[in-house]
Amino acid sequence: MSDYNFAYLDEQTKRMIRRAILKALAVPGYQVPFASREMPMPYGWGTGGVQVSAATLTPDDTLKVIDQGADDTTNAVSIRKFFEKTAGIATTEETKKASIIQTRHRIPEAELTEDQILVYQVPIPEPLRFLEPRETETRKMHALQEYGLMHVKLYEDISQHGAIATAYAYPVKVEGRYVMDPSPIPKFDNPKMEMPAIQLFGAGREQRIYAVPPYTQVVSLDFEDYPFQASKADHPCGLCGAEDSYLDEVILDDAGNRMFVCSDTDYCRSRREAGQVGQLGEEAA
Amino acid sequence: MIPLLQVKGVAKNYGAMIGCANVSFDLHPGEVMGIVGESGSGKSTLLNCLAGDLTPDRGEVIFNTRVDGPLDTVTMSEPERRMLSRTDWAFVHQHARDGLRMSVSAGGNIGERLMAVGDRHYATIREQASDWLGRVEISESRIDDRPSAFSGGMQQRLQIARNLVTGPRLVFMDEPTGGLDVSVQARLLDMLRGLVREMGLSAIIVTHDLAVVRLLADRLMVMKNGHVVETGLTDQVLDDPQHGYTQLLVSSVLQV
């Protein structure tokens, strides 16, 4: 047994965060302020997500942590180890086996179920922030549903690039009420947000928690003549050959060679283990 | 005929200081009213009270809304007032920078009000934006440029376009020509006069420049120390000033 209280935070703090989570679930898309604590990691590394995970974990849970889709990057590894040490819970890299998945910048390719909770790390929870710097004003705009400004951003995209160029953190309207920043996930993932799993969003530095309950309507904003399109690189995965997954571009050498691979490492591995091979991949051992 | 705007006994104090005291007037559709006075005379306080940016301590500001008829804008709910201020009202600030989004292109600036009232068709918004750029004499090729690349006069014209795009019925202007050189002022005034007449706008113009009200305003209100000291038709007040302060004001204008 470790010397930490279960899941690092003390019980009062977890209680406070759980209250915020319940409120967030009751008002989908609404940003609930909470008293964010200092965590033993820098802001921007997922302090909000970690606090939400800590408040939702039970000793029977299995945790998966992904960073940009990958299980093996610094952020994912260190947060997984953090909870292994402070909560003594089981961890996994397999999406299906996890009961709580903390994620940064991706939604797993495998469909989530009603038994799972997806926890997002959020850097800037306010979708209107870069258009309207005053917090008092953005709160009022949310309260009065004055969301015309959000479309000004999309208008600017089209006028400059000929299409809606916003590729990540694409604003959505939740259950016809609140406009929400889905955290910096690629817009490819936006349609997946209407899912059976609970989605919780934690922003540590900005001290906000918001949530999307299961089967909640999530609509990506767009124009009538420029409808929303979930985009991805137009290639199959180089390792597993998947054509339906979101891809990372990897530079191979300085002669211009590159490959596209699934950003969801668990999805890619499970496909290769099932015998699927892409153009640049090798048979799984 | 029901007046578009009825102001009854509006007063605003800043602690013991008087902002404006007991101001009453009616504004009829299509009428342009000028408010003149020296700095600190309460002109801007009054304008902000009328436009809903400041809450007056006393008095009523009754606006004849399209749907529900005359309503007191001081006591109406905030969402209603904000809705009015982006549909039926327009506010032209003295400094264009206060009224524009400097990091958004000219087209986006004009389109913002359209999108705020629910327009979701890009091509229509863009068409209206370029139409309005033409009407305020800005080349349509500048539609994707940011206002920071515009001259002072162009910024001011862009601000006017951005405000008039939703076809408001009442325009509040706070020193619309302040800080512009005289030739640019003349063009702006010429354009404003054209727009006001063409669209049948009612306007309240706050200024210390008597030439502006001479050109634009039908009626004039002279303020000093928060009190209205003289009202009347523009040429009547300017050509035959009765109050001592008005006489001083009129005689202070430099003749070239």
Coordinates of C-alpha atoms in Angstrom, one line a residue:
Chain A
M1 CA 0.0 0.0 0.0
S2 CA 1.3 3.5 -0.8
D3 CA 1.4 6.4 1.6
Y4 CA -1.0 8.4 -0.5
N5 CA -4.7 8.7 0.1
F6 CA -6.5 6.7 -2.6
A7 CA -6.0 8.5 -6.0
Y8 CA -3.7 11.2 -4.5
L9 CA -6.4 13.8 -3.6
D10 CA -8.0 14.0 -0.2
E11 CA -11.6 12.9 0.2
Q12 CA -12.9 16.5 0.7
T13 CA -11.4 17.6 -2.6
K14 CA -12.7 14.6 -4.4
R15 CA -16.1 15.3 -3.0
M16 CA -15.9 18.9 -4.2
I17 CA -14.9 17.7 -7.7
R18 CA -17.7 15.1 -7.8
R19 CA -20.2 17.8 -7.0
A20 CA -18.9 19.9 -10.0
I21 CA -19.1 16.8 -12.2
L22 CA -22.7 16.1 -11.2
K23 CA -23.6 19.7 -11.9
A24 CA -21.8 19.5 -15.2
L25 CA -23.7 16.4 -16.2
A26 CA -27.0 18.0 -15.2
V27 CA -26.3 21.0 -17.5
P28 CA -24.6 19.5 -20.6
G29 CA -21.9 21.8 -22.0
Y30 CA -22.0 24.3 -19.2
Q31 CA -18.6 25.2 -17.7
V32 CA -18.8 24.6 -13.9
P33 CA -16.1 26.4 -11.9
F34 CA -14.3 24.3 -9.4
A35 CA -11.5 24.9 -6.9
S36 CA -8.7 23.3 -8.9
R37 CA -5.8 22.0 -6.8
E38 CA -2.1 22.1 -7.4
M39 CA -1.1 18.7 -8.9
P40 CA 2.4 17.3 -9.0
M41 CA 2.8 18.1 -12.7
P42 CA 2.9 21.3 -14.7
Y43 CA -0.2 23.1 -16.0
G44 CA -0.8 22.0 -19.6
W45 CA 0.1 18.4 -18.8
G46 CA -3.4 17.4 -17.8
T47 CA -3.9 18.7 -14.3
G48 CA -7.6 19.1 -14.9
G49 CA -8.1 15.7 -16.4
V50 CA -6.1 14.1 -13.6
Q51 CA -8.3 15.7 -10.9
V52 CA -11.4 14.5 -12.7
S53 CA -10.0 11.0 -13.1
A54 CA -9.0 10.9 -9.4
A55 CA -12.5 11.9 -8.3
T56 CA -14.1 9.2 -10.5
L57 CA -11.7 6.3 -9.9
T58 CA -12.7 3.4 -7.6
P59 CA -10.4 0.6 -6.6
D60 CA -12.0 -1.7 -9.1
D61 CA -11.5 0.5 -12.1
T62 CA -9.1 -0.1 -14.9
L63 CA -7.5 3.0 -16.3
K64 CA -6.2 3.8 -19.8
V65 CA -4.4 7.0 -20.6
I66 CA -3.9 8.2 -24.1
D67 CA -2.0 11.2 -25.4
Q68 CA -2.7 12.2 -29.0
G69 CA -4.1 8.7 -29.5
A70 CA -0.9 7.0 -28.2
D71 CA -0.4 5.0 -25.1
D72 CA 3.3 5.2 -25.1
T73 CA 4.1 8.9 -25.0
T74 CA 5.5 10.7 -22.0
N75 CA 2.3 12.3 -20.9
A76 CA 0.3 9.0 -21.1
V77 CA 3.0 7.0 -19.4
S78 CA 3.6 9.4 -16.5
I79 CA -0.1 9.8 -15.7
R80 CA -0.6 6.0 -15.9
K81 CA 2.3 5.5 -13.5
F82 CA 1.0 8.3 -11.3
F83 CA -2.3 6.4 -10.7
E84 CA -0.7 3.0 -10.5
K85 CA 1.4 4.4 -7.6
T86 CA -1.2 6.6 -5.8
A87 CA -4.3 4.5 -6.3
G88 CA -2.9 1.0 -6.9
I89 CA -5.4 0.4 -9.6
A90 CA -5.1 -1.7 -12.7
T91 CA -4.1 0.0 -16.0
T92 CA -4.4 -1.2 -19.5
E93 CA -3.6 -0.1 -23.0
E94 CA -6.6 -1.7 -24.5
T95 CA -9.6 0.5 -25.0
K96 CA -12.1 -2.3 -24.5
K97 CA -10.7 -3.3 -21.1
A98 CA -10.6 0.2 -19.6
S99 CA -13.4 1.5 -17.5
I100 CA -12.0 5.0 -17.3
I101 CA -10.0 6.5 -20.2
Q102 CA -8.2 9.8 -19.7
T103 CA -7.4 11.3 -23.0
R104 CA -5.5 14.2 -24.5
H105 CA -6.5 15.3 -28.0
R106 CA -8.2 12.1 -29.3
I107 CA -11.3 9.9 -28.9
P108 CA -10.4 6.2 -29.3
E109 CA -11.3 4.6 -32.6
A110 CA -13.0 1.7 -30.9
E111 CA -16.6 2.4 -30.0
L112 CA -17.0 3.1 -26.3
T113 CA -19.8 1.6 -24.2
E114 CA -22.1 2.6 -21.4
D115 CA -19.8 1.2 -18.8
Q116 CA -17.0 3.6 -19.7
I117 CA -16.1 7.1 -18.8
L118 CA -13.9 9.3 -21.1
V119 CA -12.0 12.1 -19.3
Y120 CA -10.6 14.9 -21.5
Q121 CA -7.7 17.2 -20.6
V122 CA -8.7 20.7 -21.6
P123 CA -6.2 23.6 -22.0
I124 CA -8.8 26.4 -22.7
P125 CA -12.4 25.5 -22.0
E126 CA -13.9 28.8 -23.3
P127 CA -14.7 28.4 -27.0
L128 CA -15.2 32.2 -27.3
R129 CA -12.0 33.1 -25.6
F130 CA -10.0 34.2 -28.6
L131 CA -12.8 36.3 -30.0
E132 CA -13.9 37.9 -26.7
P133 CA -11.2 38.2 -24.0
R134 CA -13.5 39.3 -21.2
E135 CA -14.7 36.5 -19.0
T136 CA -17.7 38.6 -17.7
E137 CA -18.8 39.1 -21.3
T138 CA -18.4 35.4 -22.4
R139 CA -20.4 34.3 -19.4
K140 CA -23.1 36.7 -20.4
M141 CA -23.0 35.4 -24.0
H142 CA -23.4 31.8 -22.8
A143 CA -26.2 32.8 -20.5
L144 CA -28.1 34.7 -23.2
Q145 CA -27.1 32.2 -26.0
E146 CA -25.5 34.9 -28.0
Y147 CA -23.3 32.7 -30.2
G148 CA -23.2 34.8 -33.4
L149 CA -19.5 35.5 -32.7
M150 CA -18.6 31.8 -33.0
H151 CA -19.7 32.0 -36.6
V152 CA -17.6 35.0 -37.2
K153 CA -14.6 32.8 -36.6
L154 CA -15.8 30.3 -39.2
Y155 CA -16.6 33.1 -41.6
E156 CA -13.0 34.3 -41.3
D157 CA -11.8 30.8 -42.0
I158 CA -13.8 30.5 -45.2
S159 CA -12.9 34.0 -46.4
Q160 CA -9.2 33.3 -45.9
H161 CA -8.9 29.7 -46.8
G162 CA -12.0 29.0 -49.0
A163 CA -13.2 26.4 -46.5
I164 CA -13.6 26.0 -42.7
A165 CA -10.0 25.6 -41.9
T166 CA -10.5 25.0 -38.1
A167 CA -9.2 21.4 -37.9
Y168 CA -9.2 20.8 -34.1
A169 CA -11.1 22.2 -31.1
Y170 CA -13.9 22.6 -33.5
P171 CA -16.8 24.3 -31.6
V172 CA -20.0 22.2 -31.0
K173 CA -23.4 23.0 -29.7
V174 CA -24.5 20.6 -27.0
E175 CA -28.2 19.6 -26.7
G176 CA -29.2 22.7 -28.6
R177 CA -28.1 25.0 -25.8
Y178 CA -24.4 25.6 -24.8
V179 CA -21.6 26.1 -27.3
M180 CA -18.7 24.0 -26.1
D181 CA -15.0 23.6 -26.9
P182 CA -14.5 19.8 -27.3
S183 CA -10.9 20.2 -26.2
P184 CA -8.3 20.0 -29.0
I185 CA -9.5 16.8 -30.6
P186 CA -9.4 16.7 -34.4
K187 CA -12.7 17.6 -36.0
F188 CA -12.6 14.0 -37.4
D189 CA -13.6 13.0 -33.8
N190 CA -16.5 15.4 -33.4
P191 CA -19.2 13.1 -34.8
K192 CA -18.1 10.4 -32.3
M193 CA -19.1 12.6 -29.4
E194 CA -22.7 11.4 -29.5
M195 CA -21.8 8.2 -27.7
P196 CA -23.0 5.8 -25.0
A197 CA -20.1 6.7 -22.7
I198 CA -20.0 9.6 -20.2
Q199 CA -17.6 12.4 -21.3
L200 CA -16.1 14.6 -18.7
F201 CA -13.8 17.6 -19.4
G202 CA -11.4 19.0 -16.9
A203 CA -9.4 22.2 -17.2
G204 CA -7.0 22.6 -14.3
R205 CA -5.5 25.9 -14.9
E206 CA -8.8 27.5 -15.9
Q207 CA -10.6 25.8 -13.1
R208 CA -13.6 24.5 -15.1
I209 CA -15.3 21.2 -15.5
Y210 CA -17.9 20.4 -18.1
A211 CA -19.5 17.3 -19.4
V212 CA -21.5 15.6 -22.1
P213 CA -23.9 12.8 -20.8
P214 CA -24.4 9.6 -22.8
Y215 CA -26.5 9.9 -26.0
T216 CA -26.5 13.7 -25.9
Q217 CA -26.9 15.6 -29.1
V218 CA -23.6 17.2 -30.1
V219 CA -23.8 19.4 -33.3
S220 CA -20.7 20.9 -34.9
L221 CA -21.3 24.5 -36.0
D222 CA -21.3 25.3 -39.7
F223 CA -22.8 27.3 -42.5
E224 CA -25.7 26.1 -44.7
D225 CA -23.5 26.4 -47.8
Y226 CA -20.3 25.2 -46.0
P227 CA -21.5 22.2 -44.1
F228 CA -19.3 20.6 -41.4
Q229 CA -16.9 17.9 -42.7
A230 CA -15.0 15.5 -40.5
S231 CA -11.6 15.4 -42.3
K232 CA -8.6 13.2 -42.1
A233 CA -5.5 12.6 -44.2
D234 CA -6.6 10.8 -47.4
H235 CA -4.4 7.7 -47.0
P236 CA -4.7 4.2 -45.5
C237 CA -2.6 3.5 -42.4
G238 CA 0.9 2.4 -43.4
L239 CA 1.1 -0.2 -40.7
C240 CA -2.3 -1.8 -40.5
G241 CA -4.0 -0.5 -43.7
A242 CA -7.0 1.0 -41.9
E243 CA -8.9 3.5 -44.0
D244 CA -11.3 4.6 -41.3
S245 CA -9.0 5.8 -38.6
Y246 CA -7.4 9.2 -37.9
L247 CA -3.8 9.3 -39.1
D248 CA -0.5 10.9 -38.0
E249 CA 2.0 11.9 -40.6
V250 CA 5.5 10.7 -39.8
I251 CA 8.5 12.0 -41.7
L252 CA 10.8 9.1 -42.5
D253 CA 13.9 10.8 -43.9
D254 CA 15.1 14.1 -45.4
A255 CA 14.3 13.0 -48.9
G256 CA 10.6 13.8 -48.5
N257 CA 9.5 10.3 -47.7
R258 CA 6.7 10.0 -45.1
M259 CA 4.2 7.6 -43.9
F260 CA 0.7 7.8 -42.4
V261 CA 0.0 5.7 -39.3
C262 CA -3.0 5.4 -37.0
S263 CA -2.8 7.9 -34.2
D264 CA -4.7 5.4 -32.0
T265 CA -1.9 3.0 -31.2
D266 CA -4.1 0.4 -29.5
Y267 CA -6.4 0.3 -32.6
C268 CA -3.5 -0.1 -34.9
R269 CA -1.9 -2.9 -32.8
S270 CA -5.2 -4.8 -32.5
R271 CA -5.7 -4.7 -36.2
R272 CA -2.1 -5.9 -36.9
E273 CA -2.6 -8.7 -34.4
A274 CA -5.7 -9.7 -36.3
G275 CA -3.5 -10.1 -39.4
Q276 CA -4.1 -6.8 -41.2
V277 CA -1.0 -5.4 -42.8
G278 CA -0.5 -2.0 -44.4
Q279 CA 1.9 -1.1 -47.3
L280 CA 4.9 -0.3 -45.0
G281 CA 4.1 -2.6 -42.1
E282 CA 5.3 -6.1 -41.2
E283 CA 3.4 -9.1 -40.1
A284 CA 2.8 -9.0 -36.3
A285 CA 4.9 -11.6 -34.6
Chain B
M1 CA -47.9 59.5 -34.6
I2 CA -46.1 57.6 -31.8
P3 CA -42.6 58.9 -31.2
L4 CA -39.8 56.4 -31.9
L5 CA -38.1 57.4 -28.6
Q6 CA -39.6 59.2 -25.6
V7 CA -37.2 60.3 -23.0
K8 CA -38.8 61.3 -19.7
G9 CA -36.8 62.9 -16.9
V10 CA -33.6 60.9 -17.3
A11 CA -31.0 61.6 -14.7
K12 CA -27.7 60.1 -13.8
N13 CA -25.4 61.0 -11.0
Y14 CA -21.9 60.0 -10.3
G15 CA -21.9 60.1 -6.5
A16 CA -22.5 63.8 -5.7
M17 CA -21.5 64.8 -9.2
I18 CA -24.3 65.4 -11.8
G19 CA -23.9 63.4 -15.0
C20 CA -27.1 64.6 -16.5
A21 CA -30.2 65.9 -14.9
N22 CA -33.9 65.7 -15.8
V23 CA -33.6 65.4 -19.6
S24 CA -36.8 64.9 -21.5
F25 CA -37.5 64.9 -25.3
D26 CA -39.3 63.0 -28.0
L27 CA -37.7 61.7 -31.2
H28 CA -39.9 61.0 -34.1
P29 CA -39.2 58.5 -36.9
G30 CA -36.8 59.9 -39.5
E31 CA -35.7 62.7 -37.2
V32 CA -32.1 63.6 -36.5
M33 CA -31.4 65.2 -33.1
G34 CA -28.1 66.8 -32.2
I35 CA -26.8 67.2 -28.7
V36 CA -24.0 69.8 -28.3
G37 CA -22.1 71.1 -25.4
E38 CA -18.6 71.4 -24.0
S39 CA -16.6 68.5 -22.6
G40 CA -18.0 67.2 -19.4
S41 CA -21.5 68.7 -20.0
G42 CA -23.1 65.2 -19.8
K43 CA -23.6 64.5 -23.5
S44 CA -22.0 61.1 -23.5
T45 CA -23.5 60.2 -20.2
L46 CA -27.0 60.9 -21.6
L47 CA -26.2 59.0 -24.8
N48 CA -25.0 56.0 -22.9
C49 CA -28.1 56.1 -20.7
L50 CA -30.3 56.1 -23.8
A51 CA -28.4 53.3 -25.5
G52 CA -28.6 51.1 -22.4
D53 CA -24.9 51.1 -21.7
L54 CA -25.5 53.0 -18.5
T55 CA -28.5 52.6 -16.2
P56 CA -30.0 56.0 -15.4
D57 CA -30.8 56.7 -11.8
R58 CA -34.2 58.1 -12.6
G59 CA -36.5 58.5 -15.6
E60 CA -37.8 56.5 -18.5
V61 CA -36.5 55.8 -22.0
I62 CA -39.4 54.5 -24.0
F63 CA -38.6 52.9 -27.4
N64 CA -41.3 52.1 -29.9
T65 CA -40.4 48.4 -30.7
R66 CA -41.5 46.8 -33.9
V67 CA -43.5 44.0 -32.3
D68 CA -44.6 45.1 -28.8
G69 CA -45.0 48.8 -29.3
P70 CA -43.6 51.4 -26.8
L71 CA -41.5 49.8 -24.0
D72 CA -39.3 51.2 -21.3
T73 CA -35.8 50.1 -22.1
V74 CA -34.6 50.9 -18.6
T75 CA -36.8 48.3 -17.0
M76 CA -36.9 45.7 -19.7
S77 CA -34.9 42.5 -19.3
E78 CA -31.2 42.4 -20.3
P79 CA -31.7 39.9 -23.1
E80 CA -34.4 42.0 -24.6
R81 CA -32.3 45.1 -24.4
R82 CA -29.3 43.4 -25.9
M83 CA -31.5 42.1 -28.7
L84 CA -32.6 45.6 -29.4
S85 CA -29.1 46.9 -29.4
R86 CA -28.1 44.5 -32.2
T87 CA -31.1 44.8 -34.3
D88 CA -33.1 48.1 -34.1
W89 CA -30.3 50.2 -32.6
A90 CA -26.8 51.0 -33.7
F91 CA -24.1 52.7 -31.8
V92 CA -21.3 54.5 -33.6
H93 CA -18.4 55.2 -31.3
Q94 CA -16.0 58.1 -31.5
H95 CA -13.0 55.8 -31.9
A96 CA -13.7 53.2 -34.5
R97 CA -11.5 50.9 -32.6
D98 CA -14.1 50.7 -29.8
G99 CA -16.7 49.6 -32.2
L100 CA -14.8 47.3 -34.5
R101 CA -13.2 43.9 -34.0
M102 CA -9.7 44.8 -35.0
S103 CA -8.6 41.2 -35.5
V104 CA -11.4 40.3 -37.8
S105 CA -11.6 41.1 -41.5
A106 CA -13.9 43.9 -42.8
G107 CA -16.3 41.4 -44.1
G108 CA -16.5 39.6 -40.8
N109 CA -17.0 42.8 -39.0
I110 CA -20.0 43.7 -41.1
G111 CA -21.3 40.1 -41.0
E112 CA -21.2 39.8 -37.2
R113 CA -24.6 41.4 -36.6
L114 CA -26.1 39.2 -39.4
M115 CA -24.7 36.1 -37.8
A116 CA -25.8 37.3 -34.3
V117 CA -29.4 37.4 -35.5
G118 CA -29.2 33.9 -37.0
D119 CA -28.0 34.2 -40.6
R120 CA -26.1 31.0 -41.3
H121 CA -25.6 31.3 -45.1
Y122 CA -22.0 32.3 -46.0
A123 CA -22.7 33.5 -49.5
T124 CA -25.6 35.8 -48.4
I125 CA -23.6 37.2 -45.6
R126 CA -20.7 37.9 -47.9
E127 CA -22.9 39.5 -50.5
Q128 CA -24.4 41.8 -48.0
A129 CA -21.0 42.7 -46.6
S130 CA -19.6 43.6 -50.0
D131 CA -22.8 45.6 -50.8
W132 CA -22.4 47.6 -47.6
L133 CA -18.7 48.2 -48.2
G134 CA -19.8 49.8 -51.5
R135 CA -22.4 51.9 -49.8
V136 CA -19.8 53.3 -47.4
E137 CA -17.4 53.9 -50.3
I138 CA -14.8 51.3 -49.4
S139 CA -13.5 49.2 -52.3
E140 CA -14.9 45.7 -52.3
S141 CA -11.5 44.3 -52.9
R142 CA -10.7 45.3 -49.2
I143 CA -13.3 42.9 -47.9
D144 CA -10.8 40.4 -46.5
D145 CA -8.4 43.1 -45.1
R146 CA -8.4 43.7 -41.3
P147 CA -9.5 47.2 -40.1
S148 CA -6.0 47.7 -38.7
A149 CA -4.9 48.1 -42.3
F150 CA -7.5 50.8 -42.9
S151 CA -7.1 54.6 -42.5
G152 CA -9.0 56.4 -39.7
G153 CA -11.7 57.6 -42.1
M154 CA -12.2 54.1 -43.6
Q155 CA -12.3 52.6 -40.1
Q156 CA -15.1 55.0 -39.2
R157 CA -17.0 54.2 -42.4
L158 CA -16.6 50.5 -41.8
Q159 CA -17.9 50.9 -38.3
I160 CA -21.0 52.7 -39.7
A161 CA -21.5 49.9 -42.2
R162 CA -21.2 47.2 -39.5
N163 CA -23.9 49.0 -37.5
L164 CA -26.3 49.7 -40.3
V165 CA -26.3 46.2 -41.9
T166 CA -29.2 44.9 -39.9
G167 CA -31.3 47.9 -40.9
P168 CA -31.6 49.6 -37.5
R169 CA -34.2 52.3 -36.9
L170 CA -32.3 54.4 -34.4
V171 CA -28.6 55.3 -34.5
F172 CA -26.6 56.7 -31.6
M173 CA -23.5 58.5 -32.7
D174 CA -20.9 59.7 -30.2
E175 CA -18.7 62.3 -32.0
P176 CA -18.7 60.4 -35.3
T177 CA -16.2 62.8 -36.9
G178 CA -13.9 63.3 -33.9
G179 CA -10.2 62.8 -34.7
L180 CA -10.7 62.9 -38.5
D181 CA -9.2 65.6 -40.7
V182 CA -11.6 68.1 -42.3
S183 CA -11.7 66.7 -45.8
V184 CA -12.4 63.2 -44.5
Q185 CA -15.0 64.7 -42.1
A186 CA -16.7 66.3 -45.0
R187 CA -16.9 63.0 -47.0
L188 CA -18.1 61.1 -44.0
L189 CA -20.8 63.7 -43.2
D190 CA -21.9 63.7 -46.8
M191 CA -22.2 59.9 -46.7
L192 CA -24.0 59.9 -43.4
R193 CA -26.5 62.4 -44.6
G194 CA -27.1 60.3 -47.7
L195 CA -27.6 57.1 -45.6
V196 CA -29.8 58.8 -43.0
R197 CA -32.1 60.2 -45.7
E198 CA -32.1 57.1 -47.8
M199 CA -32.9 54.7 -45.0
G200 CA -35.2 57.1 -43.1
L201 CA -33.1 56.6 -40.0
S202 CA -33.6 58.4 -36.7
A203 CA -30.4 59.4 -35.1
I204 CA -29.1 61.1 -32.0
I205 CA -25.7 62.7 -32.6
V206 CA -23.5 63.8 -29.8
T207 CA -20.9 66.3 -30.8
H208 CA -19.1 69.5 -29.9
D209 CA -18.7 70.3 -33.6
L210 CA -21.4 72.8 -34.6
A211 CA -20.8 72.2 -38.3
V212 CA -21.7 68.5 -37.9
V213 CA -25.1 69.3 -36.4
R214 CA -25.7 72.2 -38.9
L215 CA -25.3 69.6 -41.7
L216 CA -27.1 66.6 -40.2
A217 CA -29.5 67.5 -37.4
D218 CA -33.0 68.7 -37.6
R219 CA -33.2 69.6 -34.0
L220 CA -30.7 70.7 -31.5
M221 CA -30.3 70.3 -27.7
V222 CA -27.6 72.3 -25.9
M223 CA -26.2 70.9 -22.7
K224 CA -24.2 72.5 -19.9
N225 CA -23.2 71.0 -16.6
G226 CA -25.6 68.1 -17.1
H227 CA -28.6 70.4 -17.7
V228 CA -30.3 71.1 -21.0
V229 CA -30.1 74.9 -21.5
E230 CA -31.7 75.3 -24.9
T231 CA -33.6 73.3 -27.5
G232 CA -35.0 74.1 -30.8
L233 CA -34.7 73.7 -34.6
T234 CA -31.1 73.6 -35.6
D235 CA -30.9 76.8 -37.6
Q236 CA -33.1 78.6 -35.0
V237 CA -30.7 77.7 -32.2
L238 CA -27.5 78.4 -34.2
D239 CA -28.7 81.6 -35.9
D240 CA -30.6 83.1 -32.9
P241 CA -29.1 81.6 -29.7
Q242 CA -31.0 82.7 -26.6
H243 CA -29.1 81.2 -23.7
G244 CA -25.8 82.9 -22.7
Y245 CA -23.9 79.6 -23.1
T246 CA -25.3 78.9 -26.5
Q247 CA -24.3 82.4 -27.6
L248 CA -20.8 81.8 -26.3
L249 CA -20.7 78.4 -28.1
V250 CA -21.8 79.8 -31.4
S251 CA -19.5 82.8 -31.3
S252 CA -16.5 80.5 -30.4
V253 CA -16.6 78.9 -33.8
L254 CA -13.6 80.0 -35.8
Q255 CA -14.4 81.6 -39.1
V256 CA -11.9 80.9 -41.9

